[in-house]
Coordinates of C-alpha atoms and ligand atoms in Angstrom, one line a residue:
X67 CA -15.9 1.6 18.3
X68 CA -17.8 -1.4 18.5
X69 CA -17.1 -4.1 21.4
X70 CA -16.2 -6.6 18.8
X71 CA -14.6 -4.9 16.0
X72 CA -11.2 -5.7 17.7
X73 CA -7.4 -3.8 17.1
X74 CA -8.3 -0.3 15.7
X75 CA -5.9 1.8 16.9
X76 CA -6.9 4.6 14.1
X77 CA -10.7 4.0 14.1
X78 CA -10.5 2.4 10.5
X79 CA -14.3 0.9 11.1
X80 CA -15.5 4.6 10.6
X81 CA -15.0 3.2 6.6
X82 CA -16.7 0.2 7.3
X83 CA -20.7 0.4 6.2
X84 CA -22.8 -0.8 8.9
X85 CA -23.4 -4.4 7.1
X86 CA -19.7 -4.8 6.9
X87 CA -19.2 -4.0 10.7
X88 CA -22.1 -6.6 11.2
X89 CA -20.1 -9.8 9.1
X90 CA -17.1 -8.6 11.4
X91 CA -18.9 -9.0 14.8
X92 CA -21.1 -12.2 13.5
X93 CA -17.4 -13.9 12.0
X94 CA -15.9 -12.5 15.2
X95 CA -17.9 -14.2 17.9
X96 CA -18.4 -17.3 15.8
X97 CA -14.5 -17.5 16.2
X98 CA -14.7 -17.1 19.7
X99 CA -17.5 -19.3 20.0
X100 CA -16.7 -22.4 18.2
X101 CA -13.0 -22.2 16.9
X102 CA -10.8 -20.5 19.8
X103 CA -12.1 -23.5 22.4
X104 CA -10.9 -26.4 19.7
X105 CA -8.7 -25.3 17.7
X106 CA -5.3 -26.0 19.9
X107 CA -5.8 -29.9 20.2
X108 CA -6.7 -30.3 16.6
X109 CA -3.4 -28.4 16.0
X110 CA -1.5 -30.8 17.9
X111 CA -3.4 -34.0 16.6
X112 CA -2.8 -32.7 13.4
X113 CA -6.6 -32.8 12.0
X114 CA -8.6 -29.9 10.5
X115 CA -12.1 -29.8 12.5
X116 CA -14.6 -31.3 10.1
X117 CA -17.5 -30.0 12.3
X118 CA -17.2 -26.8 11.3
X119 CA -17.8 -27.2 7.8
X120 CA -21.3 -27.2 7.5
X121 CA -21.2 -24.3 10.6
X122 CA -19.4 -22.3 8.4
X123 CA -21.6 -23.1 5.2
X124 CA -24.5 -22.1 7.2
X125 CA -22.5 -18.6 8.4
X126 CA -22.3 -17.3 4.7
X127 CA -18.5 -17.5 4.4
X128 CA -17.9 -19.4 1.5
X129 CA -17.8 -17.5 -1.5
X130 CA -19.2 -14.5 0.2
X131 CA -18.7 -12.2 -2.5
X132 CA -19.8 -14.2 -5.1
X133 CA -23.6 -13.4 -6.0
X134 CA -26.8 -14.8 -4.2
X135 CA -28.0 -15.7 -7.2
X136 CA -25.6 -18.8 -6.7
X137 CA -26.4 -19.0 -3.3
X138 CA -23.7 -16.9 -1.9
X139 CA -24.1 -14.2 0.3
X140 CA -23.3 -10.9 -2.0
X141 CA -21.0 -9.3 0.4
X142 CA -18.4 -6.3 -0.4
X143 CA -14.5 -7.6 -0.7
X144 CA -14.0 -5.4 2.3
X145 CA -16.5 -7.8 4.0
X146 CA -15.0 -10.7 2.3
X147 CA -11.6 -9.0 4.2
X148 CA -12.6 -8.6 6.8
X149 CA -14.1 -12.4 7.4
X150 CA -10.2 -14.1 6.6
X151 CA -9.2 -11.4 9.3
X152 CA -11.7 -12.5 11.5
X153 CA -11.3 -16.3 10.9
X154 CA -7.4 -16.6 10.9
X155 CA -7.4 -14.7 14.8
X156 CA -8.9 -18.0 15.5
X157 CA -5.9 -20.3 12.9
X158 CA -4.5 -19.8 9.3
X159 CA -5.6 -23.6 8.7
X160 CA -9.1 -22.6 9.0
X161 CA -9.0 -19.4 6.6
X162 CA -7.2 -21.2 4.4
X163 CA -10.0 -23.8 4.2
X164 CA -12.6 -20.7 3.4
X165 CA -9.8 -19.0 1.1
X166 CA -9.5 -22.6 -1.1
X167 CA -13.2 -23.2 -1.0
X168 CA -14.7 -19.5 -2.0
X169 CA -11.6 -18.2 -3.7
X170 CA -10.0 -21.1 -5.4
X171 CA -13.1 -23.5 -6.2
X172 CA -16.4 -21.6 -5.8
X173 CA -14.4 -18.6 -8.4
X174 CA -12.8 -20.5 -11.1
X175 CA -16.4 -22.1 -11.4
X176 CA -18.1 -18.8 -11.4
X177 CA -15.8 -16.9 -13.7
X178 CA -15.2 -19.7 -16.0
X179 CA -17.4 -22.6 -15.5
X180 CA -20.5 -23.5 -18.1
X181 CA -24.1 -22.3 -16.6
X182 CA -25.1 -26.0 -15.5
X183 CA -21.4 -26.4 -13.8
X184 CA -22.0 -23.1 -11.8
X185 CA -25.8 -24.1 -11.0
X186 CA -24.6 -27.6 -10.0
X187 CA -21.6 -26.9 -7.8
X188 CA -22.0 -23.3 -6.8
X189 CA -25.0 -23.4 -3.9
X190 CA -23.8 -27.1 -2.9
X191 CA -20.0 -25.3 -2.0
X192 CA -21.4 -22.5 -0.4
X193 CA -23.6 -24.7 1.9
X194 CA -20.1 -27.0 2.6
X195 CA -22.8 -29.5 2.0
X196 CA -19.1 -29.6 -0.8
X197 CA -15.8 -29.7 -0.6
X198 CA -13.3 -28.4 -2.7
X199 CA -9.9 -28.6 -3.5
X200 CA -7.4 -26.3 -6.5
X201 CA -4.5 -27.9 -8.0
X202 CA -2.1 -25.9 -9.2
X203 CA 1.4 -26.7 -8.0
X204 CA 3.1 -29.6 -8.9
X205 CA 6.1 -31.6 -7.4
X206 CA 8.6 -29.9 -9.8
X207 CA 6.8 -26.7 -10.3
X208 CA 5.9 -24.3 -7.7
X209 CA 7.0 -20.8 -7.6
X210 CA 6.6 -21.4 -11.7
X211 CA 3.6 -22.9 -12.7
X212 CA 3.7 -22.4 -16.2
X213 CA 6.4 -25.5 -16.5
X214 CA 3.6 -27.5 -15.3
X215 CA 2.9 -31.2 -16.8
X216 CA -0.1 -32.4 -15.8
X217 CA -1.7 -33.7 -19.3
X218 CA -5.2 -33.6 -20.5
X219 CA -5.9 -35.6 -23.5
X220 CA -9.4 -36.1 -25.6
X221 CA -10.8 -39.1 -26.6
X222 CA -14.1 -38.9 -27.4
X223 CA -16.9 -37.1 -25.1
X224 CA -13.8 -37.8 -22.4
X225 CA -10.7 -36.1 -21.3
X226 CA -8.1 -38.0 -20.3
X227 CA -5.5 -36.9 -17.3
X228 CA -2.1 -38.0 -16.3
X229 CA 0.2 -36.3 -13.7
X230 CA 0.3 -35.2 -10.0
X231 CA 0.1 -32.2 -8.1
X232 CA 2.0 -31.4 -4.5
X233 CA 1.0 -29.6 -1.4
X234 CA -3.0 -29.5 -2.1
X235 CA -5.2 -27.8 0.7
X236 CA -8.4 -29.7 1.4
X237 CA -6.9 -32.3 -1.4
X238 CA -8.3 -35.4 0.8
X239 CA -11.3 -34.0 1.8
X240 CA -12.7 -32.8 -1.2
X241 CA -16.0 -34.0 -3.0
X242 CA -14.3 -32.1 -6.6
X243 CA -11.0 -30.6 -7.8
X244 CA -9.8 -27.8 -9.6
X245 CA -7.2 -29.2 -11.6
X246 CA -4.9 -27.4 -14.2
X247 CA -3.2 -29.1 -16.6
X248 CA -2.1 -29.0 -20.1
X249 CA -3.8 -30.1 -23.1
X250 CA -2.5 -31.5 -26.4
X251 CA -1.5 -28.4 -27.7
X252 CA 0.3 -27.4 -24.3
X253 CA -2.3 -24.8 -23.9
X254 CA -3.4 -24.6 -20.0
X255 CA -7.1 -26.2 -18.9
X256 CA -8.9 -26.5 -16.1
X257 CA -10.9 -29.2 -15.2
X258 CA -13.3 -30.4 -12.6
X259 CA -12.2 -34.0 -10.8
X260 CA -14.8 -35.3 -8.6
X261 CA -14.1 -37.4 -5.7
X262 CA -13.7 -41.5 -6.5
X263 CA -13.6 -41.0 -10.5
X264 CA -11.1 -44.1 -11.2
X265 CA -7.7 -43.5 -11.6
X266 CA -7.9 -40.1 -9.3
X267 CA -6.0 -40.8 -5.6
X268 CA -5.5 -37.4 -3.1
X269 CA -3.2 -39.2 -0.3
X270 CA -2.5 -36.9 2.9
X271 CA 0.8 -35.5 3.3
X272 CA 1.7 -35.8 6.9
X273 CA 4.0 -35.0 9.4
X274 CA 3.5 -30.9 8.8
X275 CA 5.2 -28.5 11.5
X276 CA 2.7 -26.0 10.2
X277 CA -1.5 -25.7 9.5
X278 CA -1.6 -28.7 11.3
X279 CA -5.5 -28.2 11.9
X280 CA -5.7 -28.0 8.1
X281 CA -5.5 -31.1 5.4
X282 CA -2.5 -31.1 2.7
X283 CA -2.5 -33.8 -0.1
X284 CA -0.9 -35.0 -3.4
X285 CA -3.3 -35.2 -6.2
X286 CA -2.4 -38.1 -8.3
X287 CA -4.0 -38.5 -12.1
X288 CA -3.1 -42.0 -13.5
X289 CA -5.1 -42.3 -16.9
X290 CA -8.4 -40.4 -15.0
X291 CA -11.1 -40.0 -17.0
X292 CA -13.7 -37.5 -16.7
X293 CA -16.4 -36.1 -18.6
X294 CA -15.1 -33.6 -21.1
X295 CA -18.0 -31.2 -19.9
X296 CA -15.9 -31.2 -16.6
X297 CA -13.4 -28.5 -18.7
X298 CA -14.1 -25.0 -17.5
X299 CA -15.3 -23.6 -21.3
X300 CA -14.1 -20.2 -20.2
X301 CA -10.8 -19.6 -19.9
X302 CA -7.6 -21.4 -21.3
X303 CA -3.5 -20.4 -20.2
X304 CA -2.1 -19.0 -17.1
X305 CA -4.0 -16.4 -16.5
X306 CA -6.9 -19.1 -15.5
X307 CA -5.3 -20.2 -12.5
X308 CA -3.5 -16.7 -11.9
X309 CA -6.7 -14.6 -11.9
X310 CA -8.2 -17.7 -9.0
X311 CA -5.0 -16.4 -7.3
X312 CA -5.4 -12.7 -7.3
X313 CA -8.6 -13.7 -5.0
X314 CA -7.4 -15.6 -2.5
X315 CA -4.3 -13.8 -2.2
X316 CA -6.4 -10.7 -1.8
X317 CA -7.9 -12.9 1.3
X318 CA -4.9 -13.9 2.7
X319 CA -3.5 -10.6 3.2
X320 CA -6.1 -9.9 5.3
X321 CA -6.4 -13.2 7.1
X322 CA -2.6 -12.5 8.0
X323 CA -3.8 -9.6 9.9
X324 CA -6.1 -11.3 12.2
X325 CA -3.2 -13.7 13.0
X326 CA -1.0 -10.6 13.8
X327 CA -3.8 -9.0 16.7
X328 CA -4.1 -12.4 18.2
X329 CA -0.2 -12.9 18.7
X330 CA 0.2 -8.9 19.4
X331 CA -3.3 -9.1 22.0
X332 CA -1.6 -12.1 24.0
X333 CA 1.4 -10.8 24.1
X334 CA 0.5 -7.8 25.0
X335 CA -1.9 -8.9 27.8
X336 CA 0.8 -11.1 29.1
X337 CA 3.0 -8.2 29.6
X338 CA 1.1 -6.3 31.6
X339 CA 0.6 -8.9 34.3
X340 CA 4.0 -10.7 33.8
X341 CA 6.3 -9.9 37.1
X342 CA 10.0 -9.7 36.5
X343 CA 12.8 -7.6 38.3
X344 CA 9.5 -6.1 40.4
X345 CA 7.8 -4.7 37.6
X346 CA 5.2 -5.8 34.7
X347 CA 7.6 -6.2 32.0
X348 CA 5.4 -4.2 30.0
X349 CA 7.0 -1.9 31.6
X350 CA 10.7 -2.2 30.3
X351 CA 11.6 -0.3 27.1
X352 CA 13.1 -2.9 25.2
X353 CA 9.2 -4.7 25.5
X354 CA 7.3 -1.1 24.7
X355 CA 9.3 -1.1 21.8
X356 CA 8.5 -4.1 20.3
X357 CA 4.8 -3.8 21.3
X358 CA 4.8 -0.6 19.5
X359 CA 6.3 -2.4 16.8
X360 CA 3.6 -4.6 16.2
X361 CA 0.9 -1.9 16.4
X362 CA 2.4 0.7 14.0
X363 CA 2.7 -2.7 11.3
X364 CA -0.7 -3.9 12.2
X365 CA -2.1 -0.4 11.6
X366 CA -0.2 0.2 8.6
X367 CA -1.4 -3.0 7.2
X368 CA -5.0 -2.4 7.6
X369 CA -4.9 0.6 5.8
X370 CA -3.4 -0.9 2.9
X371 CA -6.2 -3.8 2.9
X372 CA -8.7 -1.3 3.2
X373 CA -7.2 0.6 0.2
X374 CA -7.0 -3.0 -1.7
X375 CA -10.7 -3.8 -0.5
X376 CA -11.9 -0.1 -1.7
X377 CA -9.9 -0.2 -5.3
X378 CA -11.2 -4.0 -5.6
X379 CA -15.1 -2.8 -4.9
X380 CA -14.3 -0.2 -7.3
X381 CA -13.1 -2.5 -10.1
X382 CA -9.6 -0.7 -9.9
X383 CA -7.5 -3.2 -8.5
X384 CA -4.6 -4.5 -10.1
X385 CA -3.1 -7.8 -9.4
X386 CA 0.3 -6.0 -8.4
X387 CA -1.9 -4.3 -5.5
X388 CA -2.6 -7.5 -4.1
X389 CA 1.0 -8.7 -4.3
X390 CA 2.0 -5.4 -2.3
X391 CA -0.8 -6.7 0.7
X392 CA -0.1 -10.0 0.3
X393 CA 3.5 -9.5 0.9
X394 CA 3.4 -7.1 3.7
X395 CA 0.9 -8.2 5.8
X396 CA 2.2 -11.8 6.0
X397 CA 5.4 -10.5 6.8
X398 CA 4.5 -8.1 9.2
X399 CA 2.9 -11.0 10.6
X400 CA 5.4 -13.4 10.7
X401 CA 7.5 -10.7 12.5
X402 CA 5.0 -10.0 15.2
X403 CA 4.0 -13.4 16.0
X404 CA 8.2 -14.0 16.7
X405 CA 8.5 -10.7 18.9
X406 CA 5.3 -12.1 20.8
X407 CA 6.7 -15.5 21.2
X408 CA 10.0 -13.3 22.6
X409 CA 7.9 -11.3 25.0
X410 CA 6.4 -14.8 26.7
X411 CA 9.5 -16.0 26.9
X412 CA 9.1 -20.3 28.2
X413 CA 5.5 -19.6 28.0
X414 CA 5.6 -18.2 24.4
X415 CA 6.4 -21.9 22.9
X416 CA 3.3 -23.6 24.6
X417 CA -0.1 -24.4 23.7
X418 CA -1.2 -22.0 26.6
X419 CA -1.2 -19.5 24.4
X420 CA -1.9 -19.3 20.4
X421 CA 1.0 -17.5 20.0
X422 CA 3.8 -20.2 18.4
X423 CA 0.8 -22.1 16.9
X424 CA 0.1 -18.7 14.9
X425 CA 4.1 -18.4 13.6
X426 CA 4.4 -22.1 13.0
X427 CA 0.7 -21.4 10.2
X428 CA 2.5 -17.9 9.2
X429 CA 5.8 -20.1 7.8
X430 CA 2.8 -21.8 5.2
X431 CA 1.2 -18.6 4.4
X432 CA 4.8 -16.9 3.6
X433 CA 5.1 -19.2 1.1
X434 CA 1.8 -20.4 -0.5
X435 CA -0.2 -18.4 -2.7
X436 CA 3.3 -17.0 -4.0
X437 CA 6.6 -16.7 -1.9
X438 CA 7.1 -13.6 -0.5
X439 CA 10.2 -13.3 -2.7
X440 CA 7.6 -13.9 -5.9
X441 CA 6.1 -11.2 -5.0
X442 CA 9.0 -8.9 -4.7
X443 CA 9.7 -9.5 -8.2
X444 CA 5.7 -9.7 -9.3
X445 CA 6.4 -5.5 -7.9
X446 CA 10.0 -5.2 -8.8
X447 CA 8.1 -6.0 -12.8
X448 CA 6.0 -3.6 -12.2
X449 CA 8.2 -0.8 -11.4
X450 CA 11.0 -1.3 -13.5
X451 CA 9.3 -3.2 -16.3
X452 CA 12.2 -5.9 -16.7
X453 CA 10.9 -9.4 -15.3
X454 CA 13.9 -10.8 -13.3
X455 CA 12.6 -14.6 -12.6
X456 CA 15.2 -16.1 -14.5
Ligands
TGC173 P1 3.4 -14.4 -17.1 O1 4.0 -14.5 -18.5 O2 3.8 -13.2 -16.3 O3 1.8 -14.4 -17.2 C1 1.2 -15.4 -18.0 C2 -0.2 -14.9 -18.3 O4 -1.0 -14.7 -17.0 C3 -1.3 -13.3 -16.9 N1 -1.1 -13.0 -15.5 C4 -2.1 -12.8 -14.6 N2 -3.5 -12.9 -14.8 C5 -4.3 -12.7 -13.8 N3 -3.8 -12.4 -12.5 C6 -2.4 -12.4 -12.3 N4 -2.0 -12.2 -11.1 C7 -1.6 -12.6 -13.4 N5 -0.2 -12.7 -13.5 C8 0.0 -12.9 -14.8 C9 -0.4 -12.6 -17.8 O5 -0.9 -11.3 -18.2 C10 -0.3 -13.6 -18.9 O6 -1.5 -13.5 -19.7 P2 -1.5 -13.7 -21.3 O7 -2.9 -13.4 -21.7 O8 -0.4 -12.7 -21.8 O9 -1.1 -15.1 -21.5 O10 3.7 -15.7 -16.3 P3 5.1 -16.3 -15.7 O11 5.1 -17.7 -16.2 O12 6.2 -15.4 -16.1 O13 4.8 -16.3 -14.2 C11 4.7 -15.1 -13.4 C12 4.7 -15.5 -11.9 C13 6.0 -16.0 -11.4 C14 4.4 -14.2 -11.2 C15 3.6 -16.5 -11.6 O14 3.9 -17.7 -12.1 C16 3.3 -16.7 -10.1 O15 2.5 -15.9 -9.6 N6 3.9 -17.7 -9.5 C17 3.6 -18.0 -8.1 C18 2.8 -19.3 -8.1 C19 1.7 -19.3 -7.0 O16 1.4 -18.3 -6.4 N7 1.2 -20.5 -6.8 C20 0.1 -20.7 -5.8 C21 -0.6 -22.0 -5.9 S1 -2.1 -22.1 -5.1 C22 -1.8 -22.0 -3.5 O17 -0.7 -21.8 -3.0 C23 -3.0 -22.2 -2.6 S2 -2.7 -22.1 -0.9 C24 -4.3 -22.0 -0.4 C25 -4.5 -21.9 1.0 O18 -4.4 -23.0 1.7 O19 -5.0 -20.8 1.5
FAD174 P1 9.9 -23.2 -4.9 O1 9.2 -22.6 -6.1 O2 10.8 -24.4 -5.2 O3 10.7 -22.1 -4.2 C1 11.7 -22.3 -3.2 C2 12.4 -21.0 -2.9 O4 13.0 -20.5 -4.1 C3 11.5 -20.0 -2.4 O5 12.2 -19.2 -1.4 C4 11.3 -19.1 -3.6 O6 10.9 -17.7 -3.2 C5 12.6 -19.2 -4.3 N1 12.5 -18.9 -5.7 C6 11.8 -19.6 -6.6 N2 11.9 -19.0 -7.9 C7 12.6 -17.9 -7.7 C8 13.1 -16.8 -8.5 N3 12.8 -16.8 -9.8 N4 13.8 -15.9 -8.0 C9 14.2 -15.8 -6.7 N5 13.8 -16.8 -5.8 C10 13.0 -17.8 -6.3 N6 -0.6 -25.1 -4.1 C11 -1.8 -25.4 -4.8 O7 -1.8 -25.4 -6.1 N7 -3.0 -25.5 -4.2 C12 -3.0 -25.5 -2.8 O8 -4.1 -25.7 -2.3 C13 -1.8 -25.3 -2.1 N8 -1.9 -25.4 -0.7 C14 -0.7 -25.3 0.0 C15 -0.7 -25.5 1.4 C16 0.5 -25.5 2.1 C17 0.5 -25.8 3.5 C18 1.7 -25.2 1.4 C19 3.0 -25.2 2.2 C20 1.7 -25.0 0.1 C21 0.5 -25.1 -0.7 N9 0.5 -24.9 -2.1 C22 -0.6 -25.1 -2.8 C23 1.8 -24.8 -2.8 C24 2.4 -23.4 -2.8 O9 1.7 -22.6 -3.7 C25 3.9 -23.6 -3.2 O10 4.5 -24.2 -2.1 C26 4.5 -22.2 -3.5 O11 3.9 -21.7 -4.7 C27 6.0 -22.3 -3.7 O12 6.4 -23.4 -4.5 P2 7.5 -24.4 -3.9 O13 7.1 -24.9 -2.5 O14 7.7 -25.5 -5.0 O15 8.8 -23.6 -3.8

């Protein structure tokens, strides 16, 4: 086992090929190196650490499995994994940043964008020399998108957009938007929005409890006119933004791993060396037993990312695979990051440790991308073949 390939406790990085181990180890130290040391006191200021953008532009990680052809780096999904494991050990804000850049903007462009949108946008987002935002969610309509009423009209070589959309990652930041919306025939669309076009606003929704370090905004559209060569040509309904989702979900599942090892490794380290009643509490039962805990989850959520990863190389996966990942491993993860803040006890709710900052992101992550109860009934569809959503 490598130095840096972290928690392995059943030597899963014998399935790794030696260029996946390598993105681990590079992503790994880069977290140590330039996220870990900062990360805290942007949390608490509430800001998302611009610095890093282009850092992280210049590491690869945008898009990384999109092709090089575009100026992405070509990786595996297990790579692609196994970076959103190695960049949410350092925060869930900044993973989510990647996730919404490569999986939510760079994708939607690739898969459905016109040759001259992908050659335009594509290299420029995976340099971070751009930033991008996804709109899906709206103020009335979250767990059900469909409803959506963001409108798109034509008039003449423009489109025409009127509408908001709630709880945008990046929203502020971003240089272009992937907005959904629906057209005159109330068929779904997406559309790029760049930055400053008139009549486009992407306020900052503040006061967050959770991914502090990472930028949510509203996305307002009063009478905002874009080019209609902004539409993505390829793709038109729900399954647009949907399919964007099966990709950064897919990330996110194993982002929520990385979050789990850093609250498990704290706590962990903090039992051993934490006196009480004349012993490390490590060694007291009731503390084994909810380190073991954590490990045995951890573990068993690896393997089922690695089984996701290997199915989506393969061109196997289904989208109800993803929802299985997605809803374990944040959960597990929510779970372990609570137990951890138990075992530190006072010390478990400062910014000493990473350890309440994690579970504060986790509370996000359980719901974004689809609730965990979503995807309960995405699976409960798939097994019994009756939806049960309303
Ligand atoms: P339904 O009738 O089931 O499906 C409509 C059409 O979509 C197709 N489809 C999918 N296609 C690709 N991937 C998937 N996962 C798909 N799921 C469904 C389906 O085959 C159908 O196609 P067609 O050709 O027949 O029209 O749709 P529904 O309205 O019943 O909704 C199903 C439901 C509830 C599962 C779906 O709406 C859902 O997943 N809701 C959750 C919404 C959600 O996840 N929103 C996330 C917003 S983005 C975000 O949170 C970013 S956070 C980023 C960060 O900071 O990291
Ligand atoms: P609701 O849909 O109102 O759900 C509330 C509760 O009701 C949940 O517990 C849910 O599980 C439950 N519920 C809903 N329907 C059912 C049902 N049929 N059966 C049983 N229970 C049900 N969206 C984007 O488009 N782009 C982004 O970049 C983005 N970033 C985000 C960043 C953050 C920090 C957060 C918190 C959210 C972000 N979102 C984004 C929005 C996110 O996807 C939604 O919050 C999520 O889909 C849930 O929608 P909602 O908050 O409206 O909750």
């Amino acid at each position: 086992m490598s130095k840096f390939s972290g928690l392995d406790y059943l030597h899963l990085n014998e399935f790794l090929s030696e260029d996946e181990k390598m993105v681990q180890e590079t992503v790994r130290k880069f977290v140590d190196d330039e996220i870990l040391p900062i990360i805290e006191d942007h949390y608490l200021a509430g800001t998302f650490p611009l610095d890093l953008v282009k850092k992280l532009g210049d590491l690869g990680v945008f898009g990384a499995n999109l092709p090089e052809k575009y100026g992405c780096a070509g990786l595996t999904n297990i790579a692609y994994g196994l970076i959103c494991q190695e960049l949410e050990r350092g925060d869930s804000g900044v993973r989510s940043f990647v996730s919404v850049q490569g999986s939510l903007v760079m994708y939607p462009i690739y898969a459905f964008g016109s040759e001259k949108q992908k050659e335009y946008w594509l290299p420029k987002l995976a340099s971070g020399e751009k930033i991008g935002c996804f709109g899906l969610t709206e103020p009335d309509f979250g767990s059900n998108p469909g409803g959506l009423i963001t409108r798109s009209r034509k008039e003449g070589d423009s489109i025409i957009l009127n509408g908001a959309k709630m709880w945008i990652t990046n929203g502020t930041l971003a240089d272009v938007a992937v907005v959904w919306a629906k057209d005159e025939e109330g068929i779904i669309k997406g559309y790029l929005v760049e930055k400053g076009t008139p009549g486009y606003t992407a306020p900052e929704i503040k006061k967050k409890h959770s991914l502090r370090a990472s930028v949510t905004s509203e996305l307002v559209f009063q009478d905002c006119k874009i080019p209609a060569e902004n539409e993505l040509p390829g793709v038109s309904g729900l399954k647009g933004p949907l399919s964007c989702l099966n990709q950064a979900r897919y990330g996110i599942a194993w982002g929520a791993l990385g979050s789990a090892m850093a609250t498990y490794e704290a706590s962990l380290e903090y039992a051993k060396s934490r006196i009480q009643f004349d012993k490390p509490i490590a060694g007291f039962q009731l503390v084994q037993q909810k380190l073991v805990y954590m490990l045995n989850e951890i573990t068993k959520g690896q393997l089922l990312v690695l089984r996701v990863g290997q199915l989506k190389d393969a061109g196997k996966v289904r989208p109800q695979h993803i929802s299985m990942a997605k809803r374990n491993n944040v959960d597990i993860a929510l779970e372990t990051a609570r137990l951890a803040r138990d075992i530190m006890g006072a010390n478990g709710i400062t910014g000493e440790y990473p350890v309440m900052r994690h579970m504060n992101n986790l509370e996000s992550v359980k719901t974004y991308e689809g609730t965990h109860d979503i995807h309960t009934l995405i699976l409960g569809q798939d097994i019994t073949g009756i939806a049960a959503y309303n």
